[in-house]
Short mmCIF file of C-alpha atoms in Angstrom, two decimals:
data_model
loop_
_atom_site.label_atom_id
_atom_site.label_comp_id
_atom_site.label_asym_id
_atom_site.label_seq_id
_atom_site.Cartn_x
_atom_site.Cartn_y
_atom_site.Cartn_z
CA MET A 1 23.47 6.83 -7.84
CA ALA A 2 22.38 4.15 -10.31
CA ILE A 3 20.13 1.56 -8.73
CA LYS A 4 21.32 -1.99 -9.14
CA PRO A 5 18.81 -4.02 -11.14
CA LYS A 6 17.41 -7.07 -9.32
CA LYS A 7 17.02 -10.51 -10.83
CA ASN A 8 13.39 -11.09 -9.94
CA PRO A 9 10.54 -8.69 -10.59
CA CYS A 10 8.87 -7.51 -7.40
CA PRO A 11 5.16 -7.86 -6.51
CA VAL A 12 2.74 -5.24 -7.79
CA VAL A 13 -0.20 -4.48 -5.52
CA ALA A 14 -3.26 -2.73 -6.96
CA VAL A 15 -5.25 -1.17 -4.12
CA LEU A 16 -8.75 -1.46 -5.51
CA ASN A 17 -12.40 -1.76 -4.67
CA MET A 18 -15.31 -0.91 -6.98
CA LYS A 19 -16.97 0.68 -3.98
CA GLY A 20 -15.85 4.21 -3.11
CA GLY A 21 -14.97 5.52 0.33
CA VAL A 22 -13.49 2.27 1.63
CA GLY A 23 -10.03 3.71 2.38
CA LYS A 24 -7.99 2.90 -0.73
CA THR A 25 -5.94 6.08 -0.54
CA THR A 26 -5.56 5.92 3.24
CA ILE A 27 -4.12 2.43 2.93
CA SER A 28 -1.95 3.23 -0.09
CA ALA A 29 -0.43 6.13 1.78
CA HIS A 30 -0.09 5.06 5.39
CA VAL A 31 0.29 1.28 5.24
CA PHE A 32 2.80 1.33 2.38
CA ARG A 33 4.75 4.24 3.87
CA HIS A 34 5.17 2.15 7.01
CA LEU A 35 5.98 -0.97 5.00
CA TYR A 36 8.95 0.87 3.46
CA SER A 37 10.37 1.97 6.82
CA HIS A 38 9.45 -1.04 8.98
CA LEU A 39 10.45 -3.77 6.53
CA LYS A 40 13.13 -1.54 4.95
CA LYS A 41 11.95 -2.10 1.40
CA ARG A 42 12.20 0.00 -1.75
CA VAL A 43 8.57 0.95 -2.26
CA LEU A 44 7.09 2.76 -5.25
CA LEU A 45 3.65 4.37 -4.88
CA ILE A 46 1.75 5.22 -8.05
CA ASP A 47 -1.21 7.58 -7.83
CA PHE A 48 -3.40 6.13 -10.57
CA ASP A 49 -6.59 7.98 -9.75
CA PRO A 50 -7.50 11.16 -11.70
CA GLN A 51 -8.70 12.65 -8.42
CA PHE A 52 -5.06 12.26 -7.19
CA ASN A 53 -5.99 12.36 -3.49
CA LEU A 54 -2.92 10.30 -2.59
CA THR A 55 -0.66 12.97 -4.06
CA GLN A 56 -2.59 15.75 -2.34
CA ALA A 57 -2.34 13.94 0.98
CA VAL A 58 1.45 13.73 0.97
CA ILE A 59 2.89 16.62 -1.05
CA SER A 60 2.15 20.34 -1.01
CA GLN A 61 0.36 22.18 -3.78
CA THR A 62 3.45 24.31 -4.49
CA ASP A 63 5.61 21.24 -4.99
CA TYR A 64 2.93 19.54 -7.07
CA GLU A 65 2.66 22.50 -9.44
CA GLU A 66 6.40 22.28 -10.09
CA TYR A 67 6.22 18.54 -10.75
CA LYS A 68 3.26 19.00 -13.03
CA ALA A 69 5.03 21.74 -15.00
CA ALA A 70 8.08 19.47 -15.35
CA GLY A 71 5.97 16.54 -16.54
CA GLN A 72 6.84 14.61 -13.39
CA THR A 73 3.44 12.89 -13.05
CA ILE A 74 1.75 9.63 -14.02
CA PHE A 75 0.52 11.27 -17.21
CA SER A 76 4.07 11.22 -18.62
CA VAL A 77 4.09 7.47 -18.01
CA MET A 78 1.03 7.10 -20.24
CA GLU A 79 1.88 9.60 -23.00
CA ASP A 80 4.77 11.85 -24.03
CA SER A 81 2.81 15.08 -23.65
CA ALA A 82 -0.73 16.33 -23.39
CA THR A 83 -2.53 16.70 -26.72
CA SER A 84 -4.73 19.67 -27.50
CA SER A 85 -7.88 17.56 -27.20
CA ILE A 86 -8.89 15.47 -24.24
CA PHE A 87 -10.54 13.03 -26.67
CA LYS A 88 -7.28 12.14 -28.45
CA VAL A 89 -4.10 10.42 -27.43
CA SER A 90 -0.62 11.15 -28.73
CA SER A 91 0.24 9.16 -31.83
CA ASN A 92 3.55 7.27 -32.13
CA LEU A 93 4.18 6.86 -28.44
CA GLY A 94 7.82 6.31 -27.60
CA PRO A 95 9.16 4.22 -24.72
CA PRO A 96 8.04 5.15 -21.20
CA PRO A 97 10.18 7.50 -19.12
CA GLY A 98 12.62 6.14 -16.56
CA LEU A 99 11.54 5.91 -12.95
CA ASP A 100 13.97 8.67 -11.97
CA ASP A 101 12.36 11.03 -14.48
CA VAL A 102 8.83 10.84 -13.08
CA SER A 103 9.15 9.90 -9.41
CA VAL A 104 9.43 12.04 -6.30
CA ARG A 105 11.47 10.76 -3.38
CA LEU A 106 9.18 11.12 -0.36
CA ARG A 107 11.24 9.40 2.32
CA ARG A 108 14.66 7.86 2.73
CA PHE A 109 16.88 6.68 5.52
CA ALA A 110 19.34 9.22 6.80
CA ASN A 111 22.97 8.22 6.10
CA THR A 112 22.26 4.51 5.63
CA ASP A 113 20.80 2.53 2.75
CA PRO A 114 20.16 5.41 0.31
CA GLU A 115 18.54 2.92 -2.07
CA VAL A 116 15.91 2.03 0.53
CA ASN A 117 13.39 4.77 -0.01
CA LEU A 118 9.79 5.61 -0.72
CA LEU A 119 9.04 6.98 -4.18
CA LEU A 120 5.81 8.43 -5.53
CA VAL A 121 4.76 8.92 -9.12
CA PRO A 122 2.36 11.84 -8.56
CA GLY A 123 -1.18 11.66 -9.91
CA ASP A 124 -2.65 13.84 -12.63
CA PHE A 125 -6.17 15.01 -13.37
CA ASP A 126 -5.39 14.68 -17.10
CA LEU A 127 -5.88 10.92 -16.70
CA VAL A 128 -9.60 11.61 -16.73
CA LYS A 129 -9.44 11.69 -20.54
CA TYR A 130 -9.12 7.89 -20.57
CA SER A 131 -12.61 7.56 -19.18
CA MET A 132 -13.94 9.62 -22.11
CA ILE A 133 -12.37 7.66 -24.95
CA GLY A 134 -14.60 4.73 -25.80
CA ASP A 135 -12.41 3.07 -28.45
CA GLY A 136 -10.18 0.56 -26.68
CA LYS A 137 -7.89 0.25 -29.73
CA VAL A 138 -6.96 3.92 -29.48
CA LEU A 139 -5.82 3.36 -25.91
CA GLU A 140 -3.94 0.11 -26.51
CA PRO A 141 -0.52 1.82 -27.07
CA VAL A 142 -1.05 3.83 -23.86
CA LYS A 143 -1.66 0.63 -21.92
CA ARG A 144 1.41 -1.06 -23.43
CA ARG A 145 3.55 1.91 -22.42
CA PHE A 146 2.20 1.85 -18.86
CA LEU A 147 2.80 -1.91 -18.57
CA LYS A 148 6.37 -1.50 -19.85
CA PHE A 149 6.98 1.20 -17.25
CA ILE A 150 5.73 -1.13 -14.50
CA ASP A 151 7.81 -4.05 -15.81
CA ASP A 152 10.93 -1.88 -15.67
CA ALA A 153 10.08 -0.53 -12.21
CA ARG A 154 9.60 -4.09 -10.88
CA LEU A 155 13.29 -4.74 -11.48
CA GLU A 156 14.35 -1.67 -9.52
CA ARG A 157 12.01 -1.84 -6.52
CA ASP A 158 10.94 -4.34 -3.85
CA LEU A 159 7.26 -3.44 -4.12
CA VAL A 160 5.05 -1.38 -6.41
CA CYS A 161 1.71 -0.12 -5.08
CA ILE A 162 -0.91 1.29 -7.49
CA ASP A 163 -3.64 3.40 -5.87
CA CYS A 164 -6.59 2.86 -8.24
CA ASN A 165 -9.83 4.72 -8.76
CA PRO A 166 -13.06 2.89 -8.01
CA SER A 167 -14.48 2.64 -11.54
CA SER A 168 -14.33 -0.28 -13.93
CA SER A 169 -12.47 1.83 -16.47
CA PHE A 170 -9.53 1.51 -18.86
CA MET A 171 -7.22 2.46 -16.01
CA THR A 172 -8.56 -0.31 -13.79
CA ILE A 173 -7.82 -2.81 -16.57
CA CYS A 174 -4.28 -1.38 -16.87
CA ALA A 175 -3.73 -1.71 -13.11
CA LEU A 176 -5.12 -5.26 -13.01
CA GLN A 177 -2.95 -6.34 -15.93
CA ALA A 178 0.10 -4.99 -14.13
CA ALA A 179 -0.85 -6.40 -10.71
CA THR A 180 0.30 -9.62 -9.10
CA HIS A 181 -1.99 -8.91 -6.11
CA VAL A 182 -5.11 -6.86 -5.48
CA LEU A 183 -5.43 -5.42 -2.00
CA VAL A 184 -9.13 -4.79 -1.35
CA PRO A 185 -10.00 -2.49 1.54
CA VAL A 186 -13.41 -3.45 2.91
CA ARG A 187 -15.44 -1.53 5.46
CA PRO A 188 -17.51 -3.67 7.82
CA ASP A 189 -20.78 -2.17 6.67
CA ARG A 190 -23.72 -3.02 4.44
CA TYR A 191 -22.97 -3.46 0.69
CA SER A 192 -19.30 -4.28 1.37
CA MET A 193 -19.63 -7.97 0.56
CA LEU A 194 -21.54 -7.11 -2.59
CA GLY A 195 -18.76 -4.72 -3.67
CA LEU A 196 -16.18 -7.41 -3.06
CA LYS A 197 -18.14 -9.99 -5.04
CA MET A 198 -18.55 -7.50 -7.91
CA LEU A 199 -14.81 -6.88 -7.96
CA ASN A 200 -14.08 -10.61 -7.90
CA ARG A 201 -16.46 -11.20 -10.79
CA PHE A 202 -14.94 -8.29 -12.71
CA ILE A 203 -11.45 -9.77 -12.26
CA SER A 204 -12.69 -13.22 -13.32
CA ASP A 205 -14.44 -11.89 -16.40
CA VAL A 206 -11.81 -9.49 -17.78
CA PRO A 207 -10.49 -11.37 -20.81
CA GLN A 208 -7.17 -9.49 -20.89
CA LEU A 209 -6.03 -11.02 -17.59
CA ALA A 210 -4.04 -14.10 -18.53
CA LYS A 211 -3.04 -14.64 -14.91
CA LYS A 212 -5.51 -13.48 -12.29
CA PRO A 213 -3.96 -11.41 -9.50
CA GLU A 214 -4.22 -12.83 -5.98
CA LEU A 215 -6.81 -11.16 -3.72
CA ILE A 216 -5.87 -9.84 -0.28
CA VAL A 217 -8.69 -8.33 1.76
CA LEU A 218 -8.10 -5.80 4.51
CA LEU A 219 -10.87 -4.77 6.90
CA ASN A 220 -10.69 -1.03 7.35
CA GLY A 221 -12.65 1.25 9.67
CA VAL A 222 -13.33 -1.25 12.45
CA LYS A 223 -14.86 0.54 15.44
CA ILE A 224 -13.01 0.22 18.74
CA SER A 225 -16.22 0.15 20.77
CA GLY A 226 -19.79 -0.80 19.89
CA TYR A 227 -18.57 -2.87 16.94
CA ASP A 228 -21.09 -5.13 15.16
CA PRO A 229 -19.12 -8.08 13.71
CA THR A 230 -21.93 -9.35 11.42
CA VAL A 231 -20.22 -8.27 8.18
CA GLU A 232 -16.81 -9.45 9.39
CA ASN A 233 -18.31 -12.86 10.23
CA ALA A 234 -19.87 -13.10 6.77
CA LEU A 235 -16.56 -12.09 5.17
CA ARG A 236 -14.32 -14.40 7.18
CA SER A 237 -16.58 -17.44 6.70
CA ASP A 238 -16.84 -16.92 2.93
CA PRO A 239 -15.04 -19.78 1.13
CA ASP A 240 -13.42 -17.41 -1.39
CA PHE A 241 -12.75 -14.28 0.65
CA GLY A 242 -12.32 -15.68 4.18
CA PRO A 243 -8.85 -17.20 3.71
CA ALA A 244 -7.79 -14.05 1.81
CA THR A 245 -8.80 -11.67 4.61
CA LEU A 246 -5.91 -10.49 6.76
CA ALA A 247 -6.31 -11.33 10.46
CA ASN A 248 -5.27 -7.79 11.39
CA SER A 249 -7.58 -4.92 10.56
CA LEU A 250 -7.36 -1.15 10.62
CA HIS A 251 -9.38 0.60 13.30
CA VAL A 252 -11.23 3.87 12.96
CA SER A 253 -8.88 6.71 13.90
CA LYS A 254 -8.94 10.46 13.48
CA VAL A 255 -5.17 10.31 12.95
CA LEU A 256 -5.75 8.55 9.61
CA GLU A 257 -8.25 11.12 8.38
CA ALA A 258 -7.10 13.76 5.88
CA THR A 259 -7.13 17.20 7.47
CA ALA A 260 -6.81 20.59 5.82
CA GLY A 261 -3.83 21.69 7.88
CA TYR A 262 -1.59 18.65 7.47
CA THR A 263 0.28 17.30 4.45
CA GLY A 264 2.17 14.07 5.03
CA PHE A 265 1.81 10.60 6.44
CA ALA A 266 -0.30 9.71 9.48
CA THR A 267 2.53 7.83 11.17
CA ASP A 268 4.70 10.97 10.96
CA LYS A 269 2.20 13.22 12.73
CA ARG A 270 4.04 14.65 15.70
CA GLY A 271 2.56 13.43 18.96
CA GLN A 272 -0.18 11.40 17.23
CA GLY A 273 1.51 8.82 15.00
CA TRP A 274 2.02 6.44 17.95
CA ARG A 275 -1.75 5.96 18.13
CA VAL A 276 -1.87 4.15 14.78
CA THR A 277 1.67 2.85 14.28
CA PRO A 278 1.42 -0.43 16.30
CA ARG A 279 -1.68 -1.60 14.44
CA ILE A 280 -0.22 -0.61 11.07
CA THR A 281 2.95 -2.51 12.07
CA ALA A 282 0.87 -5.68 12.60
CA ILE A 283 -0.78 -5.19 9.17
CA VAL A 284 2.59 -4.58 7.52
CA ASN A 285 4.04 -7.76 9.06
CA GLU A 286 1.11 -9.82 7.82
CA LEU A 287 1.01 -8.15 4.41
CA GLY A 288 4.77 -8.59 4.01
CA ALA A 289 4.37 -12.32 4.67
CA ALA A 290 1.43 -12.59 2.24
CA LEU A 291 3.50 -10.85 -0.46
CA ARG A 292 6.56 -12.96 0.43
CA LEU A 293 8.70 -9.84 0.80
CA MET B 1 33.54 25.45 -16.28
CA LYS B 2 34.60 28.97 -15.42
CA SER B 3 31.11 30.32 -15.95
CA ALA B 4 29.54 27.50 -13.87
CA TYR B 5 32.00 28.26 -11.09
CA GLN B 6 31.15 31.96 -11.24
CA SER B 7 27.38 31.27 -11.36
CA ILE B 8 27.51 29.02 -8.30
CA CYS B 9 29.68 31.58 -6.46
CA ARG B 10 27.03 34.19 -7.31
CA LEU B 11 24.31 31.86 -6.02
CA LEU B 12 26.21 31.38 -2.76
CA ALA B 13 26.88 35.12 -2.49
CA SER B 14 23.19 35.90 -2.82
CA SER B 15 22.05 33.00 -0.63
CA GLY B 16 22.45 34.89 2.63
CA TYR B 17 24.81 32.30 4.11
CA HIS B 18 27.66 33.57 6.33
CA ASP B 19 31.27 33.05 5.25
CA ARG B 20 31.66 30.46 8.02
CA ASP B 21 28.75 28.41 6.61
CA ILE B 22 30.20 28.55 3.11
CA ALA B 23 33.63 27.57 4.46
CA GLU B 24 32.04 24.64 6.30
CA PHE B 25 30.29 23.58 3.10
CA LEU B 26 33.53 23.77 1.07
CA ASP B 27 35.41 21.86 3.74
CA LYS B 28 32.79 19.10 3.71
CA LEU B 29 32.79 19.07 -0.09
CA LEU B 30 36.56 18.47 -0.08
CA ARG B 31 36.24 15.67 2.48
CA MET B 32 33.33 13.90 0.74
CA GLY B 33 34.59 14.33 -2.82
CA PRO B 34 32.62 15.50 -5.87
CA THR B 35 30.91 12.12 -6.54
CA SER B 36 29.22 11.96 -3.14
CA VAL B 37 28.20 15.61 -3.22
CA LEU B 38 26.74 15.22 -6.70
CA SER B 39 24.82 12.16 -5.50
CA ASP B 40 23.35 14.19 -2.62
CA ILE B 41 22.39 16.99 -5.01
CA ARG B 42 20.66 14.49 -7.33
CA ASP B 43 18.78 13.09 -4.34
CA LEU B 44 17.62 16.57 -3.36
CA ARG B 45 16.29 17.20 -6.87
CA HIS B 46 13.86 14.35 -6.30
CA LEU B 47 12.67 15.49 -2.88
CA PRO B 48 9.62 17.69 -2.44
CA HIS B 49 11.07 21.18 -2.04
CA THR B 50 8.97 22.29 0.88
CA SER B 51 9.71 19.21 2.97
CA SER B 52 11.66 19.65 6.16
CA PRO B 53 14.30 17.01 7.04
CA ARG B 54 11.94 15.53 9.66
CA HIS B 55 9.44 14.90 6.90
CA VAL B 56 11.99 13.33 4.58
CA PHE B 57 14.51 11.27 6.53
CA ASP B 58 13.83 8.14 8.56
CA VAL B 59 16.15 6.79 11.18
CA PRO B 60 16.46 2.97 11.14
CA THR B 61 14.65 1.69 14.21
CA ASP B 62 13.34 -1.52 15.71
CA ARG B 63 10.93 0.27 18.02
CA PHE B 64 7.82 -0.63 16.01
CA VAL B 65 6.06 -3.31 18.00
CA PRO B 66 2.65 -4.62 16.94
CA PRO B 67 -0.06 -4.95 19.59
CA PRO B 68 -0.67 -8.48 20.97
CA SER B 69 -2.60 -10.66 18.52
CA GLU B 70 -6.37 -10.66 19.00
CA THR B 71 -6.93 -13.86 17.02
CA ALA B 72 -7.16 -16.23 20.01
CA LEU B 73 -9.58 -13.90 21.79
CA LYS B 74 -11.71 -13.55 18.64
CA ILE B 75 -11.90 -17.33 18.14
CA GLU B 76 -12.86 -17.82 21.78
CA ARG B 77 -15.64 -15.26 21.30
CA LEU B 78 -16.85 -16.93 18.09
CA LEU B 79 -17.01 -20.50 19.39
CA VAL B 80 -17.33 -20.31 23.17
CA HIS B 81 -19.37 -17.12 23.51
CA ASP B 82 -21.46 -17.06 20.30
CA VAL B 83 -22.05 -20.81 19.83
CA GLY B 84 -21.78 -21.88 23.48
CA MET B 85 -19.24 -24.67 22.81
CA SER B 86 -17.05 -25.97 25.59
CA LYS B 87 -13.37 -25.26 24.97
CA THR B 88 -12.67 -28.97 24.52
CA THR B 89 -15.38 -29.25 21.85
CA ALA B 90 -14.05 -26.11 20.17
CA ILE B 91 -10.57 -27.68 20.01
CA GLU B 92 -12.03 -30.87 18.51
CA HIS B 93 -13.96 -28.96 15.83
CA LEU B 94 -11.06 -26.68 14.96
CA SER B 95 -8.60 -29.59 14.79
CA LYS B 96 -10.90 -31.57 12.49
CA GLU B 97 -11.47 -28.63 10.11
CA ILE B 98 -7.81 -27.67 10.00
CA LEU B 99 -6.73 -31.23 9.21
CA LEU B 100 -9.11 -31.19 6.24
CA ARG B 101 -7.22 -28.19 4.90
CA PHE B 102 -3.71 -29.12 6.05
CA PRO B 103 -3.72 -32.96 6.17
CA ASN B 104 -0.04 -33.33 7.12
CA LEU B 105 -0.12 -30.85 9.98
CA GLN B 106 0.84 -31.99 13.48
CA ILE B 107 -1.86 -30.33 15.59
CA PRO B 108 -0.46 -29.40 19.01
CA PRO B 109 -2.01 -31.29 21.98
CA GLU B 110 -4.53 -29.51 24.20
CA SER B 111 -2.64 -27.21 26.50
CA ARG B 112 -2.88 -27.21 30.27
CA LYS B 113 -2.41 -23.45 30.00
CA GLY B 114 -5.79 -23.17 28.37
CA PHE B 115 -7.65 -22.62 25.11
CA ARG B 116 -6.03 -19.35 24.12
CA SER B 117 -2.56 -20.74 24.71
CA TRP B 118 -3.41 -23.72 22.45
CA LEU B 119 -4.62 -21.31 19.77
CA MET B 120 -1.43 -19.28 20.05
CA ARG B 121 0.63 -22.42 19.48
CA LEU B 122 -1.58 -23.39 16.56
CA SER B 123 -1.11 -19.94 15.02
CA THR B 124 2.63 -20.63 14.69
CA LEU B 125 1.70 -23.47 12.29
CA VAL B 126 -1.36 -22.08 10.49
CA PRO B 127 -1.75 -18.45 9.34
CA GLU B 128 -4.05 -16.50 11.67
CA LYS B 129 -6.33 -15.51 8.78
CA GLU B 130 -6.92 -19.24 8.06
CA LEU B 131 -7.71 -19.91 11.72
CA LEU B 132 -10.22 -17.08 11.73
CA HIS B 133 -11.78 -18.39 8.52
CA VAL B 134 -12.15 -21.89 9.97
CA ALA B 135 -13.50 -20.65 13.30
CA THR B 136 -16.00 -18.29 11.66
CA SER B 137 -17.18 -21.04 9.31
CA ILE B 138 -17.83 -23.35 12.30
CA ARG B 139 -19.57 -20.52 14.15
CA ASN B 140 -21.81 -19.62 11.18
CA ARG B 141 -23.00 -23.22 10.83
CA SER B 142 -24.57 -22.90 14.29
CA VAL B 143 -25.49 -19.21 14.45
CA GLN B 144 -27.60 -17.76 11.66
CA ASP B 145 -27.08 -14.03 11.10
CA SER B 146 -29.46 -12.10 8.88
CA PRO B 147 -28.03 -11.59 5.36
CA THR B 148 -25.76 -8.54 5.11
CA ASP B 149 -26.28 -7.82 1.42
CA TRP B 150 -28.23 -8.57 -1.71
CA ARG B 151 -27.08 -11.61 -3.65
CA LEU B 152 -25.03 -11.12 -6.81
CA LYS B 153 -26.61 -13.23 -9.58
#
């Protein structure tokens, strides 16, 4: 069924922090999966990290191998096909593929609202080549193609979420240029404020960003007992980051951790999802309001 | 067309389905019409193959209820517990700071039901993240924590 184009482009959220291990993929997967079903929005997830942990968390290896063989990954958004060398990009790039050609439908509502669904553009290790090419001019057509793909997707979806990798690379610039908002997961531990300040400075200093994306900070990994609020107090009182920090935070939970025997979303874990769903619901409500969904 | 028909019949023949299942499928196909069936088939092409229906389909529900907000409790901890303010002083400080940020706001009067109830009413007018920012800023002017990080110069 053809999806009706909307009049206004939807928000694009880059989930990003220069610091690793803060929960970017956990939030991209579980918060945005719940946002789709709780707020009933057409959500597109894009795995934009060469490590593609988001993809590995939610789809099986067998399925992924089929998608990869069919070119149904983020790499096809960047280039038409892989070149023989990882130091070169395809010349004469054509227009980007359509969303239907590269996305996987992860969830949908049974019988009602077939257009309200959760799509994923699977990740691809081949993206790593962009961190090895130093000449920005060579990559400019790749970036233009990615931005065109996002512009088109914004007319078909209610929200686009880009799960970024933690480096200050070409791909981070691409994601920031596409983003209307940056969702920054922050753990309440030492170095977190520094990581946030570095990201803020990076966003301020990138010359390509004509319009700076709006920051939204989400505290992740808050302990239920024995919690030391020193970092949270520093964050919430900060004149720049305090008003941008969501009131609701994500608590530490084993249900949110990736485990070898489970592929899928935390809120769908049989007999365990209820442990995290109420708190994620509160985050989704607040995030939905912040994004004016 | 003939060869596609024969190929799909062969697929069904080798699928292991009983005649009654195939008859049920054909009956449903006739009732739904080719457009709807084709739409379902297109949908399935985009679903991960190894997913079971439970892992693919959501049922619309309103059962997701967030836990009660912790904002009022947190602000009470910040100002009354950490700083040692009386609740009346805390209301005065919060009101003053909020009016600096939202000059046209009608701050609700102090509630007989207590501090937390007043904060809950205030949170219907001011986003909770702003209230927490204001309360933490007031708290940090009185309580000095050791620095959490190096400075970025």
